[in-house]
Amino acid sequence: MSEYKKITANSGLISLGNTGARLSDPRATYVKILNALVEFRKQNKNWETKDQAEFGELLGELKIFEIKTDNKVSSDKDVRLKTGFISQLGFTTEERIITKAGKELLANSLNFKTNEFEISNESFNYLTQFLKYQQNDFEVFPLLSLIFSIIEFNNELPIDFVTYVWSG
């Protein structure tokens, strides 16, 4: 018989983003951050503490985020915190270098074309990145396994399924 393990809100089973960047329009903001990175990378090739603080200044100049320099949290850490989601989803590397997926998102954000699923190409970029997402040291792709389980249970997942996980 398997043991059940309760999944708490802080278990990290699926943990995307953070509360450091509360946004009214995340999609538009992420594209603005990526565009700012394109400009920033023309002059700055590194992602050291000094470079992160400089990128924070650029985010402020572009009115994307106000990165304060007199907080308890240093400006470089604030930049990492507020740009972490685009890295988690694979639109940039951890060093905030734009990836192929990030370039596709930028290109698709310029128009409202839809694909054969009637999903905008921009939204489809997010969907594919979410489906590919995998937590460190976690053996399955959580969103794909959830979709599979929904299909297997004929869209009638018991509540225990989403609050417990079978331990190995």
mmCIF file of C-alpha atoms in Angstrom:
data_model
loop_
_atom_site.group_PDB
_atom_site.id
_atom_site.type_symbol
_atom_site.label_atom_id
_atom_site.label_comp_id
_atom_site.label_asym_id
_atom_site.label_seq_id
_atom_site.Cartn_x
_atom_site.Cartn_y
_atom_site.Cartn_z
ATOM 1 C CA MET A 1 0.000 0.000 0.000
ATOM 2 C CA SER A 2 1.313 3.439 -0.926
ATOM 3 C CA GLU A 3 1.820 6.192 1.545
ATOM 4 C CA TYR A 4 0.231 9.540 0.867
ATOM 5 C CA LYS A 5 2.086 12.751 1.362
ATOM 6 C CA LYS A 6 0.138 15.965 1.736
ATOM 7 C CA ILE A 7 1.224 18.688 -0.664
ATOM 8 C CA THR A 8 1.354 22.028 1.088
ATOM 9 C CA ALA A 9 1.278 25.387 -0.611
ATOM 10 C CA ASN A 10 5.008 25.762 -0.008
ATOM 11 C CA SER A 11 5.968 22.248 -1.138
ATOM 12 C CA GLY A 12 7.404 23.557 -4.388
ATOM 13 C CA LEU A 13 5.617 20.952 -6.507
ATOM 14 C CA ILE A 14 4.782 23.617 -9.055
ATOM 15 C CA SER A 15 6.311 26.951 -8.258
ATOM 16 C CA LEU A 16 6.426 29.527 -11.009
ATOM 17 C CA GLY A 17 7.142 33.178 -10.522
ATOM 18 C CA ASN A 18 7.152 34.926 -7.177
ATOM 19 C CA THR A 19 5.406 37.670 -5.288
ATOM 20 C CA GLY A 20 8.257 40.112 -5.885
ATOM 21 C CA ALA A 21 6.664 41.319 -9.098
ATOM 22 C CA ARG A 22 2.932 41.894 -8.888
ATOM 23 C CA LEU A 23 1.824 42.936 -12.340
ATOM 24 C CA SER A 24 -1.456 44.190 -13.743
ATOM 25 C CA ASP A 25 -0.541 42.959 -17.245
ATOM 26 C CA PRO A 26 2.193 40.310 -16.988
ATOM 27 C CA ARG A 27 2.256 39.438 -20.689
ATOM 28 C CA ALA A 28 2.956 43.015 -21.733
ATOM 29 C CA THR A 29 5.505 43.468 -18.949
ATOM 30 C CA TYR A 30 7.449 40.311 -19.849
ATOM 31 C CA VAL A 31 7.713 41.463 -23.459
ATOM 32 C CA LYS A 32 8.926 44.882 -22.262
ATOM 33 C CA ILE A 33 11.565 43.181 -20.093
ATOM 34 C CA LEU A 34 12.716 41.066 -23.040
ATOM 35 C CA ASN A 35 12.925 44.144 -25.278
ATOM 36 C CA ALA A 36 14.897 45.943 -22.565
ATOM 37 C CA LEU A 37 17.262 42.959 -22.388
ATOM 38 C CA VAL A 38 17.806 43.140 -26.150
ATOM 39 C CA GLU A 39 18.906 46.772 -25.785
ATOM 40 C CA PHE A 40 20.902 46.102 -22.615
ATOM 41 C CA ARG A 41 22.809 43.215 -24.182
ATOM 42 C CA LYS A 42 24.017 45.427 -27.034
ATOM 43 C CA GLN A 43 26.319 47.151 -24.509
ATOM 44 C CA ASN A 44 26.572 44.667 -21.625
ATOM 45 C CA LYS A 45 27.617 41.071 -22.189
ATOM 46 C CA ASN A 46 27.888 40.057 -18.516
ATOM 47 C CA TRP A 47 25.320 39.440 -15.780
ATOM 48 C CA GLU A 48 27.354 40.214 -12.678
ATOM 49 C CA THR A 49 26.007 42.167 -9.697
ATOM 50 C CA LYS A 50 27.033 45.506 -11.248
ATOM 51 C CA ASP A 51 25.372 44.623 -14.567
ATOM 52 C CA GLN A 52 22.166 43.579 -12.826
ATOM 53 C CA ALA A 53 22.035 46.911 -10.990
ATOM 54 C CA GLU A 54 22.587 48.732 -14.305
ATOM 55 C CA PHE A 55 19.768 46.733 -15.882
ATOM 56 C CA GLY A 56 17.605 47.802 -12.940
ATOM 57 C CA GLU A 57 18.344 51.421 -13.803
ATOM 58 C CA LEU A 58 17.305 50.751 -17.412
ATOM 59 C CA LEU A 59 14.058 49.126 -16.236
ATOM 60 C CA GLY A 60 13.378 52.289 -14.237
ATOM 61 C CA GLU A 61 14.200 54.603 -17.150
ATOM 62 C CA LEU A 62 11.812 52.613 -19.362
ATOM 63 C CA LYS A 63 9.161 52.757 -16.597
ATOM 64 C CA ILE A 64 8.885 48.954 -16.512
ATOM 65 C CA PHE A 65 9.844 48.583 -12.837
ATOM 66 C CA GLU A 66 11.025 51.004 -10.208
ATOM 67 C CA ILE A 67 14.093 49.327 -8.753
ATOM 68 C CA LYS A 68 14.953 51.159 -5.546
ATOM 69 C CA THR A 69 18.540 51.429 -4.411
ATOM 70 C CA ASP A 70 17.776 52.250 -0.763
ATOM 71 C CA ASN A 71 15.844 49.073 0.129
ATOM 72 C CA LYS A 72 16.886 46.223 2.387
ATOM 73 C CA VAL A 73 16.913 44.139 -0.789
ATOM 74 C CA SER A 74 19.811 45.222 -2.996
ATOM 75 C CA SER A 75 18.929 46.507 -6.462
ATOM 76 C CA ASP A 76 20.690 43.608 -8.210
ATOM 77 C CA LYS A 77 18.693 41.066 -6.189
ATOM 78 C CA ASP A 78 15.482 42.991 -6.896
ATOM 79 C CA VAL A 79 16.241 42.788 -10.629
ATOM 80 C CA ARG A 80 16.794 39.027 -10.401
ATOM 81 C CA LEU A 81 13.578 38.655 -8.419
ATOM 82 C CA LYS A 82 11.483 40.683 -10.841
ATOM 83 C CA THR A 83 12.897 39.053 -13.966
ATOM 84 C CA GLY A 84 13.096 35.491 -12.645
ATOM 85 C CA PHE A 85 9.852 34.312 -14.215
ATOM 86 C CA ILE A 86 11.033 34.869 -17.776
ATOM 87 C CA SER A 87 14.046 32.729 -16.962
ATOM 88 C CA GLN A 88 11.981 30.025 -15.241
ATOM 89 C CA LEU A 89 9.832 29.663 -18.339
ATOM 90 C CA GLY A 90 12.833 29.508 -20.636
ATOM 91 C CA PHE A 91 12.502 32.873 -22.374
ATOM 92 C CA THR A 92 16.006 33.701 -21.110
ATOM 93 C CA THR A 93 18.852 31.785 -19.551
ATOM 94 C CA GLU A 94 19.647 32.304 -15.869
ATOM 95 C CA GLU A 95 22.130 34.952 -17.048
ATOM 96 C CA ARG A 96 19.205 36.710 -18.786
ATOM 97 C CA ILE A 97 20.378 35.956 -22.304
ATOM 98 C CA ILE A 98 17.345 35.708 -24.563
ATOM 99 C CA THR A 99 16.680 32.180 -25.827
ATOM 100 C CA LYS A 100 15.045 31.035 -29.059
ATOM 101 C CA ALA A 101 11.716 30.827 -27.186
ATOM 102 C CA GLY A 102 12.209 34.417 -25.983
ATOM 103 C CA LYS A 103 12.907 35.625 -29.515
ATOM 104 C CA GLU A 104 9.774 33.831 -30.740
ATOM 105 C CA LEU A 105 7.734 35.494 -27.995
ATOM 106 C CA LEU A 106 9.047 38.914 -29.011
ATOM 107 C CA ALA A 107 8.214 38.260 -32.667
ATOM 108 C CA ASN A 108 4.738 36.925 -31.865
ATOM 109 C CA SER A 109 3.941 39.820 -29.535
ATOM 110 C CA LEU A 110 3.995 42.193 -32.512
ATOM 111 C CA ASN A 111 0.786 40.801 -34.022
ATOM 112 C CA PHE A 112 -2.373 38.996 -33.041
ATOM 113 C CA LYS A 113 -2.214 36.085 -35.461
ATOM 114 C CA THR A 114 -3.730 32.818 -34.319
ATOM 115 C CA ASN A 115 -2.733 29.249 -35.058
ATOM 116 C CA GLU A 116 -4.800 26.206 -36.071
ATOM 117 C CA PHE A 117 -6.030 25.896 -32.465
ATOM 118 C CA GLU A 118 -7.372 29.482 -32.591
ATOM 119 C CA ILE A 119 -4.853 30.458 -29.916
ATOM 120 C CA SER A 120 -2.782 33.564 -30.482
ATOM 121 C CA ASN A 121 0.804 32.734 -31.348
ATOM 122 C CA GLU A 122 1.935 34.702 -28.305
ATOM 123 C CA SER A 123 -0.321 32.685 -25.982
ATOM 124 C CA PHE A 124 0.849 29.499 -27.671
ATOM 125 C CA ASN A 125 4.444 30.468 -26.790
ATOM 126 C CA TYR A 126 3.455 30.637 -23.131
ATOM 127 C CA LEU A 127 1.533 27.355 -23.355
ATOM 128 C CA THR A 128 4.442 25.428 -24.855
ATOM 129 C CA GLN A 129 6.853 26.835 -22.279
ATOM 130 C CA PHE A 130 4.475 25.909 -19.421
ATOM 131 C CA LEU A 131 4.147 22.372 -20.793
ATOM 132 C CA LYS A 132 7.931 22.002 -20.974
ATOM 133 C CA TYR A 133 8.419 23.336 -17.446
ATOM 134 C CA GLN A 134 9.963 20.929 -14.955
ATOM 135 C CA GLN A 135 10.896 21.642 -11.342
ATOM 136 C CA ASN A 136 14.497 20.857 -10.357
ATOM 137 C CA ASP A 137 14.841 17.321 -8.980
ATOM 138 C CA PHE A 138 11.255 16.485 -9.997
ATOM 139 C CA GLU A 139 10.921 13.520 -12.325
ATOM 140 C CA VAL A 140 7.767 14.465 -14.211
ATOM 141 C CA PHE A 141 6.519 17.474 -16.088
ATOM 142 C CA PRO A 142 3.804 18.582 -13.640
ATOM 143 C CA LEU A 143 1.447 20.241 -16.100
ATOM 144 C CA LEU A 144 1.684 17.401 -18.618
ATOM 145 C CA SER A 145 1.052 14.845 -15.880
ATOM 146 C CA LEU A 146 -1.979 16.834 -14.716
ATOM 147 C CA ILE A 147 -3.407 16.900 -18.248
ATOM 148 C CA PHE A 148 -2.770 13.158 -18.623
ATOM 149 C CA SER A 149 -4.490 12.469 -15.295
ATOM 150 C CA ILE A 150 -7.495 14.587 -16.196
ATOM 151 C CA ILE A 151 -7.895 12.543 -19.381
ATOM 152 C CA GLU A 152 -7.382 9.229 -17.544
ATOM 153 C CA PHE A 153 -9.980 10.134 -14.909
ATOM 154 C CA ASN A 154 -12.406 11.338 -17.593
ATOM 155 C CA ASN A 155 -12.247 14.872 -16.200
ATOM 156 C CA GLU A 156 -13.382 13.684 -12.755
ATOM 157 C CA LEU A 157 -10.247 13.981 -10.655
ATOM 158 C CA PRO A 158 -10.882 13.378 -6.963
ATOM 159 C CA ILE A 159 -9.918 16.274 -4.715
ATOM 160 C CA ASP A 160 -7.363 14.025 -3.015
ATOM 161 C CA PHE A 161 -5.516 13.854 -6.306
ATOM 162 C CA VAL A 162 -4.668 17.536 -6.225
ATOM 163 C CA THR A 163 -3.864 17.640 -2.500
ATOM 164 C CA TYR A 164 -1.865 14.417 -2.127
ATOM 165 C CA VAL A 165 0.921 12.766 -4.055
ATOM 166 C CA TRP A 166 1.974 9.137 -3.791
ATOM 167 C CA SER A 167 5.481 8.960 -2.410
ATOM 168 C CA GLY A 168 7.930 6.694 -4.213
#
